[in-house]
Short mmCIF file of N, CA and C in Angstrom, two decimals:
data_model
loop_
_atom_site.label_atom_id
_atom_site.label_comp_id
_atom_site.label_asym_id
_atom_site.label_seq_id
_atom_site.Cartn_x
_atom_site.Cartn_y
_atom_site.Cartn_z
N MET A 1210 97.95 111.75 103.20
CA MET A 1210 98.45 112.19 101.28
C MET A 1210 97.45 113.26 100.58
N ASP A 1211 97.11 114.00 101.15
CA ASP A 1211 96.23 114.89 100.80
C ASP A 1211 96.96 116.12 100.31
N HIS A 1212 98.26 116.19 101.29
CA HIS A 1212 98.71 117.69 101.58
C HIS A 1212 99.56 117.79 100.51
N ILE A 1213 99.91 116.74 100.11
CA ILE A 1213 101.00 117.13 98.78
C ILE A 1213 100.39 117.51 97.74
N PRO A 1214 100.18 118.23 97.09
CA PRO A 1214 100.41 118.77 95.65
C PRO A 1214 100.26 118.52 94.67
N ARG A 1215 99.48 118.06 93.72
CA ARG A 1215 99.04 117.54 92.57
C ARG A 1215 100.10 117.53 91.63
N PRO A 1216 101.01 117.07 90.88
CA PRO A 1216 101.45 118.12 89.63
C PRO A 1216 100.52 118.18 88.59
N THR A 1217 100.63 119.33 88.11
CA THR A 1217 99.54 120.03 87.16
C THR A 1217 100.54 120.26 85.71
N THR A 1218 99.53 120.02 84.19
CA THR A 1218 100.30 120.20 83.39
C THR A 1218 100.53 121.73 83.25
N PRO A 1219 101.47 122.78 82.82
CA PRO A 1219 101.75 123.95 82.12
C PRO A 1219 100.07 124.73 81.65
N SER A 1220 99.69 123.88 81.18
CA SER A 1220 98.36 123.97 80.64
C SER A 1220 97.39 124.27 81.47
N LYS A 1221 97.55 123.23 82.92
CA LYS A 1221 96.75 123.65 83.49
C LYS A 1221 96.92 124.92 84.60
N ALA A 1222 98.70 124.69 84.50
CA ALA A 1222 98.94 126.32 85.14
C ALA A 1222 98.77 127.52 85.16
N ASN A 1223 98.03 127.67 84.11
CA ASN A 1223 97.94 129.44 82.86
C ASN A 1223 99.22 129.90 82.93
N LEU A 1224 100.92 128.58 82.01
CA LEU A 1224 101.72 130.02 82.21
C LEU A 1224 101.85 129.75 80.38
N ILE A 1225 102.47 130.61 80.35
CA ILE A 1225 102.66 131.49 79.04
C ILE A 1225 103.02 130.13 77.83
N LEU A 1226 104.38 129.89 78.71
CA LEU A 1226 105.76 128.81 77.72
C LEU A 1226 105.85 127.66 78.87
N PRO A 1227 106.15 126.08 78.09
CA PRO A 1227 105.93 125.17 79.06
C PRO A 1227 107.08 125.97 80.31
N VAL A 1228 107.08 124.77 81.75
CA VAL A 1228 107.76 124.71 82.37
C VAL A 1228 109.59 124.61 81.80
N SER A 1229 109.57 123.56 81.05
CA SER A 1229 110.96 122.94 80.61
C SER A 1229 111.77 124.56 80.20
N VAL A 1230 110.75 124.74 79.57
CA VAL A 1230 111.23 125.75 78.56
C VAL A 1230 111.58 127.58 79.47
N ILE A 1231 110.61 127.32 80.63
CA ILE A 1231 110.83 128.93 81.51
C ILE A 1231 112.56 128.25 82.62
N ALA A 1232 112.52 127.04 82.63
CA ALA A 1232 113.41 126.50 83.33
C ALA A 1232 115.00 126.51 82.52
N TRP A 1233 114.63 126.75 81.06
CA TRP A 1233 116.17 126.76 80.52
C TRP A 1233 116.33 128.03 80.24
N ILE A 1234 115.28 128.41 79.82
CA ILE A 1234 115.76 130.22 79.82
C ILE A 1234 116.19 130.93 81.45
N SER A 1235 115.81 130.57 82.29
CA SER A 1235 116.02 130.91 83.70
C SER A 1235 118.10 130.42 83.73
N HIS A 1236 118.07 128.77 83.33
CA HIS A 1236 118.98 128.68 83.03
C HIS A 1236 120.47 129.14 82.21
N MET A 1237 120.12 129.85 80.89
CA MET A 1237 120.09 130.93 80.17
C MET A 1237 120.86 131.94 80.43
N ILE A 1238 120.24 132.24 81.25
CA ILE A 1238 120.37 133.71 81.45
C ILE A 1238 121.70 133.46 82.92
N VAL A 1239 121.37 132.75 83.87
CA VAL A 1239 122.46 132.96 85.24
C VAL A 1239 123.34 132.43 84.53
N PHE A 1240 123.78 130.95 83.86
CA PHE A 1240 124.52 130.77 83.59
C PHE A 1240 125.18 132.31 82.85
N HIS A 1241 124.64 132.62 81.54
CA HIS A 1241 125.96 133.39 80.83
C HIS A 1241 126.24 135.16 81.21
N THR A 1242 124.88 135.41 82.29
CA THR A 1242 125.49 136.24 83.21
C THR A 1242 126.81 135.96 83.74
N GLY A 1243 126.81 135.40 84.50
CA GLY A 1243 128.05 134.70 85.12
C GLY A 1243 129.53 134.30 84.28
N CYS A 1244 128.98 133.76 82.83
CA CYS A 1244 130.09 133.38 81.89
C CYS A 1244 130.38 135.11 81.02
N ALA A 1245 129.67 135.74 81.30
CA ALA A 1245 130.05 137.53 80.81
C ALA A 1245 130.66 138.44 82.04
N LEU A 1246 130.70 137.71 82.97
CA LEU A 1246 131.25 138.64 84.46
C LEU A 1246 132.66 138.58 84.36
N ALA A 1247 132.94 136.68 84.12
CA ALA A 1247 134.21 135.74 84.44
C ALA A 1247 134.98 137.14 83.16
N ALA A 1248 134.30 137.11 81.95
CA ALA A 1248 134.85 137.39 80.87
C ALA A 1248 135.44 139.13 80.49
N VAL A 1249 134.74 139.18 81.43
CA VAL A 1249 134.82 140.89 82.04
C VAL A 1249 135.99 141.27 82.63
N TRP A 1250 136.29 140.50 84.19
CA TRP A 1250 137.29 140.25 84.75
C TRP A 1250 138.63 139.79 83.97
N GLY A 1251 138.66 138.96 83.13
CA GLY A 1251 139.17 138.58 82.28
C GLY A 1251 140.08 139.17 81.88
N LYS A 1252 139.26 140.03 81.06
CA LYS A 1252 139.86 140.91 79.74
C LYS A 1252 140.22 142.20 80.99
N HIS A 1253 140.07 142.42 81.69
CA HIS A 1253 140.73 143.70 82.92
C HIS A 1253 141.73 142.86 83.88
N LYS A 1254 141.50 141.15 83.66
CA LYS A 1254 143.04 140.82 84.26
C LYS A 1254 142.89 141.01 85.96
N LEU A 1255 141.45 140.76 86.01
CA LEU A 1255 141.05 141.02 87.59
C LEU A 1255 141.34 139.76 88.44
N LEU A 1256 141.38 138.40 87.85
CA LEU A 1256 141.11 136.85 88.34
C LEU A 1256 142.96 136.39 87.62
N GLN A 1257 143.34 137.27 87.20
CA GLN A 1257 144.94 136.75 86.86
C GLN A 1257 145.62 135.51 87.69
N LYS A 1258 145.50 135.43 88.99
CA LYS A 1258 145.89 134.31 90.06
C LYS A 1258 145.53 133.17 89.96
N TYR A 1259 144.00 133.05 89.26
CA TYR A 1259 142.96 131.85 89.24
C TYR A 1259 143.08 131.44 87.82
N LYS A 1260 143.62 132.16 86.48
CA LYS A 1260 143.55 131.28 85.49
C LYS A 1260 144.39 130.50 85.31
N MET A 1261 143.88 129.09 85.16
CA MET A 1261 144.61 128.30 84.75
C MET A 1261 145.25 128.05 83.43
N HIS A 1262 145.12 128.44 82.09
CA HIS A 1262 145.20 128.53 80.92
C HIS A 1262 145.14 130.14 80.89
N HIS A 1263 146.76 129.97 80.02
CA HIS A 1263 146.93 131.49 79.51
C HIS A 1263 147.08 131.70 78.03
N ALA A 1264 145.50 131.07 77.64
CA ALA A 1264 145.58 130.91 76.07
C ALA A 1264 144.29 132.18 75.63
N ASP A 1265 144.42 132.96 75.59
CA ASP A 1265 143.57 134.09 75.72
C ASP A 1265 143.15 133.70 73.87
N ARG A 1266 143.08 133.22 72.76
CA ARG A 1266 142.94 133.17 71.22
C ARG A 1266 141.36 133.84 71.02
N LEU A 1267 140.26 133.29 71.60
CA LEU A 1267 139.14 133.53 71.50
C LEU A 1267 138.83 134.51 72.55
N THR A 1268 137.34 135.48 72.21
CA THR A 1268 136.51 136.35 73.24
C THR A 1268 135.54 135.41 73.27
N TYR A 1269 134.76 135.94 74.76
CA TYR A 1269 133.82 134.65 74.40
C TYR A 1269 132.22 134.98 73.60
N GLY A 1270 132.61 136.55 72.93
CA GLY A 1270 131.65 136.80 72.13
C GLY A 1270 131.49 135.53 71.04
N GLN A 1271 133.25 135.61 70.33
CA GLN A 1271 133.19 135.03 68.94
C GLN A 1271 133.04 133.07 69.37
N VAL A 1272 132.87 132.80 70.52
CA VAL A 1272 133.06 131.34 70.90
C VAL A 1272 131.48 131.57 71.27
N MET A 1273 130.45 132.12 70.92
CA MET A 1273 129.46 132.33 71.53
C MET A 1273 128.12 131.09 70.29
N PRO A 1274 128.63 130.99 69.73
CA PRO A 1274 127.88 130.20 68.60
C PRO A 1274 128.29 128.72 68.98
N ARG A 1275 129.35 128.43 69.37
CA ARG A 1275 129.59 126.89 69.96
C ARG A 1275 128.84 126.52 71.17
N VAL A 1276 129.29 127.85 71.38
CA VAL A 1276 128.56 127.72 73.13
C VAL A 1276 127.24 127.47 73.56
N LEU A 1277 125.91 128.28 72.15
CA LEU A 1277 125.27 127.91 71.98
C LEU A 1277 124.28 127.32 71.33
N PHE A 1278 125.19 126.32 70.96
CA PHE A 1278 124.28 124.96 69.67
C PHE A 1278 123.98 124.14 70.83
N ASN A 1279 124.61 123.28 71.86
CA ASN A 1279 123.95 122.02 72.34
C ASN A 1279 123.13 122.43 72.84
N PRO A 1280 123.55 123.59 73.95
CA PRO A 1280 121.92 124.60 74.70
C PRO A 1280 120.45 124.16 74.04
N ILE A 1281 120.48 125.17 73.01
CA ILE A 1281 119.78 125.19 72.00
C ILE A 1281 118.90 123.67 71.09
N CYS A 1282 120.09 122.76 70.53
CA CYS A 1282 119.65 122.11 69.89
C CYS A 1282 119.58 120.44 70.33
N VAL A 1283 120.38 120.70 70.99
CA VAL A 1283 120.28 119.09 72.41
C VAL A 1283 119.41 119.31 73.85
N MET A 1284 119.95 120.17 74.60
CA MET A 1284 119.42 120.56 75.95
C MET A 1284 117.64 120.79 75.67
N LEU A 1285 117.65 121.90 74.89
CA LEU A 1285 115.97 122.69 75.51
C LEU A 1285 115.24 121.63 74.72
N PRO A 1286 115.15 121.00 73.63
CA PRO A 1286 114.41 120.14 72.87
C PRO A 1286 114.49 118.96 73.74
N CYS A 1287 115.57 118.37 74.71
CA CYS A 1287 115.16 116.98 75.47
C CYS A 1287 114.53 117.51 76.67
N MET A 1288 114.93 118.85 77.19
CA MET A 1288 113.71 119.40 78.26
C MET A 1288 112.50 119.34 77.41
N TYR A 1289 111.93 119.78 76.62
CA TYR A 1289 110.65 119.67 76.62
C TYR A 1289 110.23 118.15 75.89
N LEU A 1290 110.90 117.66 75.88
CA LEU A 1290 110.12 115.69 75.59
C LEU A 1290 110.06 115.31 77.23
N LEU A 1291 110.83 116.00 77.92
CA LEU A 1291 110.95 114.74 78.80
C LEU A 1291 109.38 115.80 79.87
N GLU A 1292 109.42 116.68 79.56
CA GLU A 1292 107.63 117.83 80.45
C GLU A 1292 107.08 116.84 79.12
N ARG A 1293 106.88 116.70 78.05
CA ARG A 1293 105.48 116.65 77.68
C ARG A 1293 105.64 114.78 77.47
N SER A 1294 106.77 113.84 77.81
CA SER A 1294 106.08 112.44 78.31
C SER A 1294 105.85 112.07 79.60
N GLY A 1295 106.22 113.67 80.47
CA GLY A 1295 105.62 113.64 82.29
C GLY A 1295 106.89 112.73 82.98
N LEU A 1296 107.80 112.77 82.65
CA LEU A 1296 109.30 112.48 82.97
C LEU A 1296 109.59 113.88 84.07
N ALA A 1297 109.87 114.47 83.65
CA ALA A 1297 110.55 115.59 84.02
C ALA A 1297 109.67 117.54 84.14
N PHE A 1298 109.92 118.31 85.23
CA PHE A 1298 109.35 119.47 84.12
C PHE A 1298 108.20 119.66 84.84
N TYR A 1299 107.54 118.83 85.62
CA TYR A 1299 106.10 119.48 85.79
C TYR A 1299 105.86 120.51 86.82
N TYR A 1300 104.34 120.95 87.12
CA TYR A 1300 104.13 121.74 87.64
C TYR A 1300 103.72 121.84 88.79
N VAL A 1301 104.30 122.28 89.94
CA VAL A 1301 103.87 122.11 91.56
C VAL A 1301 103.58 123.33 91.85
N LYS A 1302 102.45 123.64 92.57
CA LYS A 1302 102.56 125.29 93.05
C LYS A 1302 103.09 125.78 94.32
N THR A 1303 103.53 124.90 95.18
CA THR A 1303 103.66 124.50 96.45
C THR A 1303 105.06 123.61 96.51
N GLN A 1304 106.17 123.81 96.20
CA GLN A 1304 107.38 122.93 96.95
C GLN A 1304 107.92 122.92 98.00
N GLY A 1305 108.34 122.26 98.82
CA GLY A 1305 109.03 122.19 100.03
C GLY A 1305 110.13 122.23 99.74
N LEU A 1306 111.43 122.39 101.04
CA LEU A 1306 112.91 122.40 100.49
C LEU A 1306 113.20 121.30 100.61
N GLY A 1307 112.97 119.86 101.07
CA GLY A 1307 113.44 119.05 100.64
C GLY A 1307 113.22 118.23 98.89
N ALA A 1308 112.12 118.87 98.58
CA ALA A 1308 111.52 118.80 97.48
C ALA A 1308 112.49 119.36 96.55
N PHE A 1309 112.72 120.59 96.46
CA PHE A 1309 113.55 121.35 95.59
C PHE A 1309 114.91 121.08 95.94
N ILE A 1310 115.32 120.34 97.08
CA ILE A 1310 117.02 119.99 96.74
C ILE A 1310 116.83 118.21 95.95
N PHE A 1311 115.68 117.66 96.22
CA PHE A 1311 116.25 116.63 95.30
C PHE A 1311 115.64 116.84 94.01
N ASN A 1312 115.00 117.44 93.89
CA ASN A 1312 114.34 117.72 92.00
C ASN A 1312 115.85 118.68 91.58
N SER A 1313 116.46 119.62 92.12
CA SER A 1313 117.79 120.20 91.59
C SER A 1313 118.95 118.81 91.47
N ALA A 1314 118.87 118.14 92.55
CA ALA A 1314 119.90 117.08 92.30
C ALA A 1314 120.11 116.24 91.13
N TRP A 1315 118.17 115.93 90.89
CA TRP A 1315 117.91 114.61 89.91
C TRP A 1315 117.74 115.71 88.53
N MET A 1316 117.95 116.94 88.83
CA MET A 1316 118.13 117.76 87.19
C MET A 1316 119.78 118.24 87.04
N SER A 1317 120.58 118.11 88.00
CA SER A 1317 121.89 118.04 88.00
C SER A 1317 122.40 116.80 87.34
N LEU A 1318 122.02 115.83 87.71
CA LEU A 1318 122.59 114.55 87.31
C LEU A 1318 121.88 114.07 85.96
N GLY A 1319 120.93 114.15 85.78
CA GLY A 1319 120.30 114.50 84.22
C GLY A 1319 120.42 115.14 83.57
N HIS A 1320 121.47 116.29 83.84
CA HIS A 1320 122.20 116.95 82.75
C HIS A 1320 123.51 116.22 82.46
N ASP A 1321 124.12 116.36 83.56
CA ASP A 1321 125.75 115.62 83.59
C ASP A 1321 125.57 113.93 82.56
N VAL A 1322 124.20 113.20 82.85
CA VAL A 1322 124.44 111.75 82.09
C VAL A 1322 123.98 112.44 80.51
N LEU A 1323 123.32 113.20 80.83
CA LEU A 1323 123.17 114.17 78.64
C LEU A 1323 124.39 114.46 78.31
N PHE A 1324 125.17 115.30 79.07
CA PHE A 1324 126.15 115.94 78.04
C PHE A 1324 127.84 115.15 78.27
N TYR A 1325 127.96 114.03 79.57
CA TYR A 1325 129.17 114.20 79.97
C TYR A 1325 129.06 112.78 79.61
N ILE A 1326 128.71 111.45 79.45
CA ILE A 1326 128.41 110.31 79.60
C ILE A 1326 128.19 109.58 78.33
#
């Protein structure tokens, strides 16, 4: 078991921000880039045949305050508290493919439990 890197806290990893905050920011960038692209494509009617609901009452920019409430007020604090408690988001310098897949699945499950159950 000497070949398995030991988790370290963000302070030992010389990071400016906690790992949970870096993960949250990365997720927000990727998620909202995808949403903005879908909004632009929808505005220009590029994906009409895939659209299930044709009620364009609000634009993406108009729903942003509601869209950002849960991630900022619920998701980010929960992620940070999980990191501080040592249950998630510990920093590992090297991570194999198997660990990456397991951790991604575990994070997805945690997200679903937090927001949908």
